[in-house]
Short mmCIF file of C-alpha atoms in Angstrom, two decimals:
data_model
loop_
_atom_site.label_atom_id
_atom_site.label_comp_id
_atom_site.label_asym_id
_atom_site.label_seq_id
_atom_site.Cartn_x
_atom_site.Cartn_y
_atom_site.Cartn_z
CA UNK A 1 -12.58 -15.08 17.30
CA UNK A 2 -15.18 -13.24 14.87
CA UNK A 3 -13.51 -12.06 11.64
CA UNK A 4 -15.47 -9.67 9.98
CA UNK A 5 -14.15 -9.00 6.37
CA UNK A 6 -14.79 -5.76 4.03
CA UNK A 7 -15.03 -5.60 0.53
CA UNK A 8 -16.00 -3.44 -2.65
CA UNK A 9 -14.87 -5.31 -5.67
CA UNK A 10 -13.87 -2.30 -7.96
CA UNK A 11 -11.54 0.25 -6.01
CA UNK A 12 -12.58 3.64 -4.95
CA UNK A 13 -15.96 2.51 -3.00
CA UNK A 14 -14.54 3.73 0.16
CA UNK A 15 -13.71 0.25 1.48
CA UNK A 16 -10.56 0.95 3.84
CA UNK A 17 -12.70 4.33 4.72
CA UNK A 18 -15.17 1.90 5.99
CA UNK A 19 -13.00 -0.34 7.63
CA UNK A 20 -10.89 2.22 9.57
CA UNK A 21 -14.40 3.68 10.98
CA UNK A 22 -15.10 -0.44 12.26
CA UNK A 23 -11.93 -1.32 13.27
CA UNK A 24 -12.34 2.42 15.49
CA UNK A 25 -15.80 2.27 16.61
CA UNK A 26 -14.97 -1.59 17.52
CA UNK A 27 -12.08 -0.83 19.53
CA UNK A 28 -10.83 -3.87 17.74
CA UNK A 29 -7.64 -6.05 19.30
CA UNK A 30 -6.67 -7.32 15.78
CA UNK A 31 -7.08 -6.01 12.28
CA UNK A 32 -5.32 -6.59 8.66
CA UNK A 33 -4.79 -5.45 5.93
CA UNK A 34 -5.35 -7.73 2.88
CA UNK A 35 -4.68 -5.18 -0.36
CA UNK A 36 -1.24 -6.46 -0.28
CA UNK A 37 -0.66 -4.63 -3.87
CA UNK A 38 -1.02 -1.24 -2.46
CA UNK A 39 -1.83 -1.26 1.03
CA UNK A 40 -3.19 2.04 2.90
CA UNK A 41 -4.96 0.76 5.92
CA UNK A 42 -1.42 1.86 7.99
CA UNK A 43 -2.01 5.83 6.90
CA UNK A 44 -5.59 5.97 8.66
CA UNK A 45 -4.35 3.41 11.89
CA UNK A 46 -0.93 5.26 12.62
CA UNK A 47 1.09 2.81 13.74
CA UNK A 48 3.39 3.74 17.03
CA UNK A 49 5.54 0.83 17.14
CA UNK A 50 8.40 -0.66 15.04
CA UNK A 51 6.95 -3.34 12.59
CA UNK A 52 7.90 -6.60 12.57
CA UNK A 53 9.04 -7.39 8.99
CA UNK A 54 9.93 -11.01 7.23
CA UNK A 55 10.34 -11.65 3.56
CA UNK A 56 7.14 -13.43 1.18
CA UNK A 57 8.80 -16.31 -1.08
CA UNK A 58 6.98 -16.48 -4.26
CA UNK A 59 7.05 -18.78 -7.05
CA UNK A 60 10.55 -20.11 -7.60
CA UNK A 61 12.57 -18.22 -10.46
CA UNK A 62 14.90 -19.61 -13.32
CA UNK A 63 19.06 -18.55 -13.25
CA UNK A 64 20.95 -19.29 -15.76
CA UNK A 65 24.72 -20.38 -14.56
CA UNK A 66 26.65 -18.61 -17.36
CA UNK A 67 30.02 -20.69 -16.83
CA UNK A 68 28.10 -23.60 -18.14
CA UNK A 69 25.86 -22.14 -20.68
CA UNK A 70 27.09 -23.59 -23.80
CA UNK A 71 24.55 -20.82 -25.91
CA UNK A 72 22.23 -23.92 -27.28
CA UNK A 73 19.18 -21.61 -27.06
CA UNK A 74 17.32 -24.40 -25.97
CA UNK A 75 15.70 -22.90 -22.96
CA UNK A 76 14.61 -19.42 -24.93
CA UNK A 77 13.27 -21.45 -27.45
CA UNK A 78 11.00 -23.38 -25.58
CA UNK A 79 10.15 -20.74 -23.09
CA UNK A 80 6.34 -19.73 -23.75
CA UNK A 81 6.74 -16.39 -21.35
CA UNK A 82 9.45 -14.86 -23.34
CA UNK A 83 11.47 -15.04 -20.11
CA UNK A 84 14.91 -15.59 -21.52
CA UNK A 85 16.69 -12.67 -22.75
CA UNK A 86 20.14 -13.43 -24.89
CA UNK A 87 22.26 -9.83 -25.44
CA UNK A 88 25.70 -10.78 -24.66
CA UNK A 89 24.80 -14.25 -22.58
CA UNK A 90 21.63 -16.35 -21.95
CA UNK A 91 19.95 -14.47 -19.19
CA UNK A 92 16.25 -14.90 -17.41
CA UNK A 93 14.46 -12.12 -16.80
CA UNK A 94 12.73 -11.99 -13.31
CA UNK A 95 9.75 -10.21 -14.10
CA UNK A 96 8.44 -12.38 -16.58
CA UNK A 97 9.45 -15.77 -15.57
CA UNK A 98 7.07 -18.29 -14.11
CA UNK A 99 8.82 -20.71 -12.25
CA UNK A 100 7.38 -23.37 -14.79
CA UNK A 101 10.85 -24.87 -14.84
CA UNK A 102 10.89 -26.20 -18.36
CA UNK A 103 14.32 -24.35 -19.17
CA UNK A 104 15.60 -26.24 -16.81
CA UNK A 105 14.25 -29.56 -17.82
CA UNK A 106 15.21 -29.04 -21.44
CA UNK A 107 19.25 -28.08 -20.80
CA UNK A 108 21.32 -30.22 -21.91
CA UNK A 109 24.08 -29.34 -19.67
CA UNK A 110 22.00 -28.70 -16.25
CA UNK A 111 22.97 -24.77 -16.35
CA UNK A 112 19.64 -23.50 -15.11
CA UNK A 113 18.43 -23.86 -11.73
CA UNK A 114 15.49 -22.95 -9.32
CA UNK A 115 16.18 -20.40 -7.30
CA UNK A 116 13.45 -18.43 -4.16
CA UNK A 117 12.55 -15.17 -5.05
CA UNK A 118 11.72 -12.92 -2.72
CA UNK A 119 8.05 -11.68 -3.44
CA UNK A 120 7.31 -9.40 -1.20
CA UNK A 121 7.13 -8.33 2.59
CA UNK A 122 5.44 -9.25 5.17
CA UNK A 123 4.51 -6.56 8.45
CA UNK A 124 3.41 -7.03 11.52
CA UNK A 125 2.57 -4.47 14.72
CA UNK A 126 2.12 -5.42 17.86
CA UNK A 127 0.99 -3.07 20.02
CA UNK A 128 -2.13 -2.35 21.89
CA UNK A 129 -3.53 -4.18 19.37
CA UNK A 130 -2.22 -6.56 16.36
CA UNK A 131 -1.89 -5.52 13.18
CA UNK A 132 -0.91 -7.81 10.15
CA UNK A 133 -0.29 -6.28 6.10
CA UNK A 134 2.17 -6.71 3.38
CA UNK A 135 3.12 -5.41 0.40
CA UNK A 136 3.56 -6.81 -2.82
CA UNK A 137 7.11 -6.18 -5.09
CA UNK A 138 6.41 -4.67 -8.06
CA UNK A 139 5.49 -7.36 -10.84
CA UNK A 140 5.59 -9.95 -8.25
CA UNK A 141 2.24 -12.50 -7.99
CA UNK A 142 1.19 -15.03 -6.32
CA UNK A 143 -0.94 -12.34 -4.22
CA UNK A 144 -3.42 -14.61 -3.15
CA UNK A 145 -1.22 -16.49 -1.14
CA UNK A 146 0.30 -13.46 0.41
CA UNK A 147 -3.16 -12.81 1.90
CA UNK A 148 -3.43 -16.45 3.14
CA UNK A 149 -0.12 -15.54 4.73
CA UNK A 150 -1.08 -11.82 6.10
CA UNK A 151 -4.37 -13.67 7.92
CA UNK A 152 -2.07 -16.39 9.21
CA UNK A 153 -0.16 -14.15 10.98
CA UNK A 154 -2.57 -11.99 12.69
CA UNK A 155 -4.52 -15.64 13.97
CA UNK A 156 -0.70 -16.68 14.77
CA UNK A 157 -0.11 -13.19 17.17
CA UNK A 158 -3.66 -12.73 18.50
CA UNK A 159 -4.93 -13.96 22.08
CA UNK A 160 -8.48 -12.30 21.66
CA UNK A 161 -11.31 -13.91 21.15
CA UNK A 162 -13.49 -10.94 20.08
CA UNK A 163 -14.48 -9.53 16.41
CA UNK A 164 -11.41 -8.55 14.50
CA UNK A 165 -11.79 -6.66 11.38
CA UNK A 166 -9.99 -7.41 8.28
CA UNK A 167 -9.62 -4.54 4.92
CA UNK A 168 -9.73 -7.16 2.14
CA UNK A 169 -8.40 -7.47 -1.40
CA UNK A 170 -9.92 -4.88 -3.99
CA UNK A 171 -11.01 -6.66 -7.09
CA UNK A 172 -12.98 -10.05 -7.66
CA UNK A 173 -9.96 -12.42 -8.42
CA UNK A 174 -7.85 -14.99 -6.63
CA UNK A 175 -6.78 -12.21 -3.60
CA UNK A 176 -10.72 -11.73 -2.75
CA UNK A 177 -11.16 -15.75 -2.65
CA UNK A 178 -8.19 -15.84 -0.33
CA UNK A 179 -9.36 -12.98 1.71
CA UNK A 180 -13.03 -14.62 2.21
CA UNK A 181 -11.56 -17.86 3.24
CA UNK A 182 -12.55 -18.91 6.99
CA UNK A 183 -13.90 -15.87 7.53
CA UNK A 184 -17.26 -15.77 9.42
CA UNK A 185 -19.02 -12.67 7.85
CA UNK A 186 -18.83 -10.59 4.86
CA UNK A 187 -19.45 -6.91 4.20
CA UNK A 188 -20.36 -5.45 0.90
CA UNK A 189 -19.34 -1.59 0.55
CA UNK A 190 -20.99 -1.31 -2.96
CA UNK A 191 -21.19 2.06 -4.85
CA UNK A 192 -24.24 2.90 -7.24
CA UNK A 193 -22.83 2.21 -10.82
CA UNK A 194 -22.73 -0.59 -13.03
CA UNK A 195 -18.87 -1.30 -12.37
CA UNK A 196 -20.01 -1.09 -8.32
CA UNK A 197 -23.27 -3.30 -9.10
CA UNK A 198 -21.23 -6.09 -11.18
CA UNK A 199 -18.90 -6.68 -8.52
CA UNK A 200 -20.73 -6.54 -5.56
CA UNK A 201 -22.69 -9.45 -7.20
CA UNK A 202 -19.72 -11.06 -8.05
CA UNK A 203 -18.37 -11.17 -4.81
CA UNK A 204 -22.03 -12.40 -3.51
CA UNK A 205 -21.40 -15.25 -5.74
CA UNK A 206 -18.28 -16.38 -4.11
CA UNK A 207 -19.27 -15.94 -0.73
CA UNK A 208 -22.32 -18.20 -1.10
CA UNK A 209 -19.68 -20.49 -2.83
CA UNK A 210 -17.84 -20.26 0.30
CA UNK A 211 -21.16 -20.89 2.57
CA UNK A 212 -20.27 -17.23 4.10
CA UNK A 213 -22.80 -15.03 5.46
CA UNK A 214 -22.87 -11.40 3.62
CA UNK A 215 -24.55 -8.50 4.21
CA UNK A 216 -23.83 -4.93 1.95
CA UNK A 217 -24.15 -1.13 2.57
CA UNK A 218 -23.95 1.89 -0.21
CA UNK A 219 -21.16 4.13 0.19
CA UNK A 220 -22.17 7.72 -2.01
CA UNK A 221 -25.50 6.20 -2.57
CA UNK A 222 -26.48 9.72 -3.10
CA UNK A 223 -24.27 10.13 -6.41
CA UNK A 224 -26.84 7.81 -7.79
CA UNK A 225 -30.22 7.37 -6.49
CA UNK A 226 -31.54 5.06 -9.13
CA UNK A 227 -28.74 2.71 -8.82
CA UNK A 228 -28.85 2.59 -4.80
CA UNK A 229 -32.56 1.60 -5.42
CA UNK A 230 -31.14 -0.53 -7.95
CA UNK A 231 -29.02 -2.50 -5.46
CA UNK A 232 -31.07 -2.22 -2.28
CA UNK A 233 -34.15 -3.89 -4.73
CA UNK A 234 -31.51 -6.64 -5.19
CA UNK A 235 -30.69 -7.31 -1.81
CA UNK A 236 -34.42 -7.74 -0.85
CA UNK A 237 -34.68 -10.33 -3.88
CA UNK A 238 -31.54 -12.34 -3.08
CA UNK A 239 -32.79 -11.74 0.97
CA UNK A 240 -29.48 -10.43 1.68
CA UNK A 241 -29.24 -7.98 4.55
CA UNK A 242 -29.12 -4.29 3.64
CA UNK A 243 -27.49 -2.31 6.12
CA UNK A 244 -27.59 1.01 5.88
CA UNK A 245 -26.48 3.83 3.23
CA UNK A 246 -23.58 6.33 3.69
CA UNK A 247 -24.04 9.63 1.87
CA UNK A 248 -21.23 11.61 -0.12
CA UNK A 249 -19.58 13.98 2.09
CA UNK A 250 -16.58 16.76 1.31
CA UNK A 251 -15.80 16.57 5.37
CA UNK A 252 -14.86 12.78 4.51
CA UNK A 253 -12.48 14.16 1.70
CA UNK A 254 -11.18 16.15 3.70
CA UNK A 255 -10.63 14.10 7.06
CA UNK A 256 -9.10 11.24 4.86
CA UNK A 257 -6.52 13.76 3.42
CA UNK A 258 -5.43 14.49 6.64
CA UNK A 259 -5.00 11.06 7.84
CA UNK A 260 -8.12 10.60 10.05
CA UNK A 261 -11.12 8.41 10.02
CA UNK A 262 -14.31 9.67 9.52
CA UNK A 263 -15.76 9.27 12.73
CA UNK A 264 -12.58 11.25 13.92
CA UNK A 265 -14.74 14.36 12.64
CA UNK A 266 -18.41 15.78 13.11
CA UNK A 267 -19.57 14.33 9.80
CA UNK A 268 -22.79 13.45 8.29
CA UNK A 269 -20.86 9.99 6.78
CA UNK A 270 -19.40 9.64 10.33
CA UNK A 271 -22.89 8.86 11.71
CA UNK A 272 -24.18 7.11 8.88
CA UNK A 273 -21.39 4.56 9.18
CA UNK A 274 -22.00 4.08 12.81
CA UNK A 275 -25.41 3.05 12.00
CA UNK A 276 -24.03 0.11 9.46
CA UNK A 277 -21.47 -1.01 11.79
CA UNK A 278 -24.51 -1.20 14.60
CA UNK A 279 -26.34 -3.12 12.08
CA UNK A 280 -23.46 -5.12 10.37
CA UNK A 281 -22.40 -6.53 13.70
CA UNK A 282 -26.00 -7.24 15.23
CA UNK A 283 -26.14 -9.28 11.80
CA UNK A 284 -22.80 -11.16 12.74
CA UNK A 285 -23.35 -11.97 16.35
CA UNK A 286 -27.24 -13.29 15.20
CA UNK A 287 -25.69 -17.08 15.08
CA UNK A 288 -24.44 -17.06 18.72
CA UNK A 289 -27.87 -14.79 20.53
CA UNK A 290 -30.08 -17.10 19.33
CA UNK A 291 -27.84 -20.06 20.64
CA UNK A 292 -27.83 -18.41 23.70
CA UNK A 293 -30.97 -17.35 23.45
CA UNK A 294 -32.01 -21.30 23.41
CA UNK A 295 -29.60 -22.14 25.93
#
């Protein structure tokens, strides 16, 4: 199995746009959907079958057993988060705890214990083909290892060997490490600006940490010529395959508002995107032709 991974850094690139076109033009078996904080990736796909849904534990959270409280204060005292609340009793609050455990370990009369908290939510579809997201609970962490978890369970459900496609993490934190992980090639949707140019070396950085091969396109390279110069000039320094650029197009508004992919439509983006995926995927597969190619 090939996993092919997208990613943008800052949000608003027109990563998932990208990714619905691949997984599409792919006719891909297995796919996920790693922004676990807001995930979209089911809008463009429409899903025809019932998901599959089990609960994300989190960090362990501190509860306060008020028949045995003896009001010491102990626990809010020492609490660096601010996590204990005391109105009428000695109370933890959820979204700000933790799961250090020190309250605990400081009681004097064992009233606080650890309890699982239930993070988030994990989905699955099985279908023609599998698909594998979650979704975060609001002011919940740990979101890295939710995306560990949503990757685990697409490998765990698919019998394929061929490329899947995975929509990964926006940002260029802890969820993006997790989402490069194992995977065997990296796509760069960048967009000409500073914010776009700073991440999308960012995220270079951690892929060559990770020994992972990464190539990068400009989505709306148009809005910005100098900056698409900028970034293609970069790539040809750093010999990092350039791929392709995708001009800004109102027909990709307006196909996205209404739930379709781009290369649902007649668009100008549409075809452009067709070429990077051509590219992007000759660029994946180079490893194994040349093996066979020697063989």
């Amino acid at each position: 199995m090939k996993q092919l991974l997208i990613l943008s850094g800052k949000g608003g690139t027109g990563k998932t746009t990208v990714a619905t076109a691949f997984i599409k033009l792919s006719n891909a078996k297995g796919y996920a959907d790693c922004d676990v904080d807001a995930p979209n990736l089911h809008l463009l796909m429409h899903q025809n079958t019932d998901k599959i849904s089990s609960n994300y534990y989190g960090m362990d959270k501190a509860v306060i057993d008020s028949e045995k409280c003896i009001n010491c204060g102990l626990c809010m005292e020492k609490c660096r988060f601010d996590a204990i609340e005391n109105e009428s009793d000695y109370k933890v609050n959820p979204f700000a705890c933790e799961g250090c455990s020190l309250c605990g370990y400081v009681c004097p009369v064992n009233a606080i214990t650890m309890k699982k908290d239930v993070a988030g939510e994990l989905m699955l579809y099985k279908s023609d083909a599998v698909f594998s997201t979650a979704e975060l609970k609001m002011g919940s962490g740990t979101s890295g290892m939710l995306v560990s978890e949503v990757k685990k369970g697409l490998r765990d459900n698919l019998v394929t060997d061929e490329i899947v496609i995975i929509d990964g993490s926006p940002g260029i934190g802890c969820p993006v490490i997790a989402s490069i992980t194992g995977v065997d090639f990296v796509l760069i949707v960048s967009e000409p600006s500073i914010s776009g140019i700073s991440d999308m070396k960012r995220i270079i950085e951690t892929a060559n940490h990770f020994k992972t091969k990464v190539a990068v396109c400009i989505n709306k390279y148009d809005t910005n010529i100098k900056k698409a110069e900028e970034i293609e000039e970069y790539c040809i320094q750093k010999n990092i395959p350039f791929v392709g650029n995708i001009p800004f197009d109102n027909k990709a508004v307006k196909a996205i508002n209404e739930s379709k992919s781009i290369i649902d439509e007649d668009t100008i983006s549409g075809k452009a995107v067709k070429n990077v995926y051509h590219k992007t995927i000759s660029y994946l597969l180079e490893k194994e032709n040349k093996l066979e190619s020697i063989l």
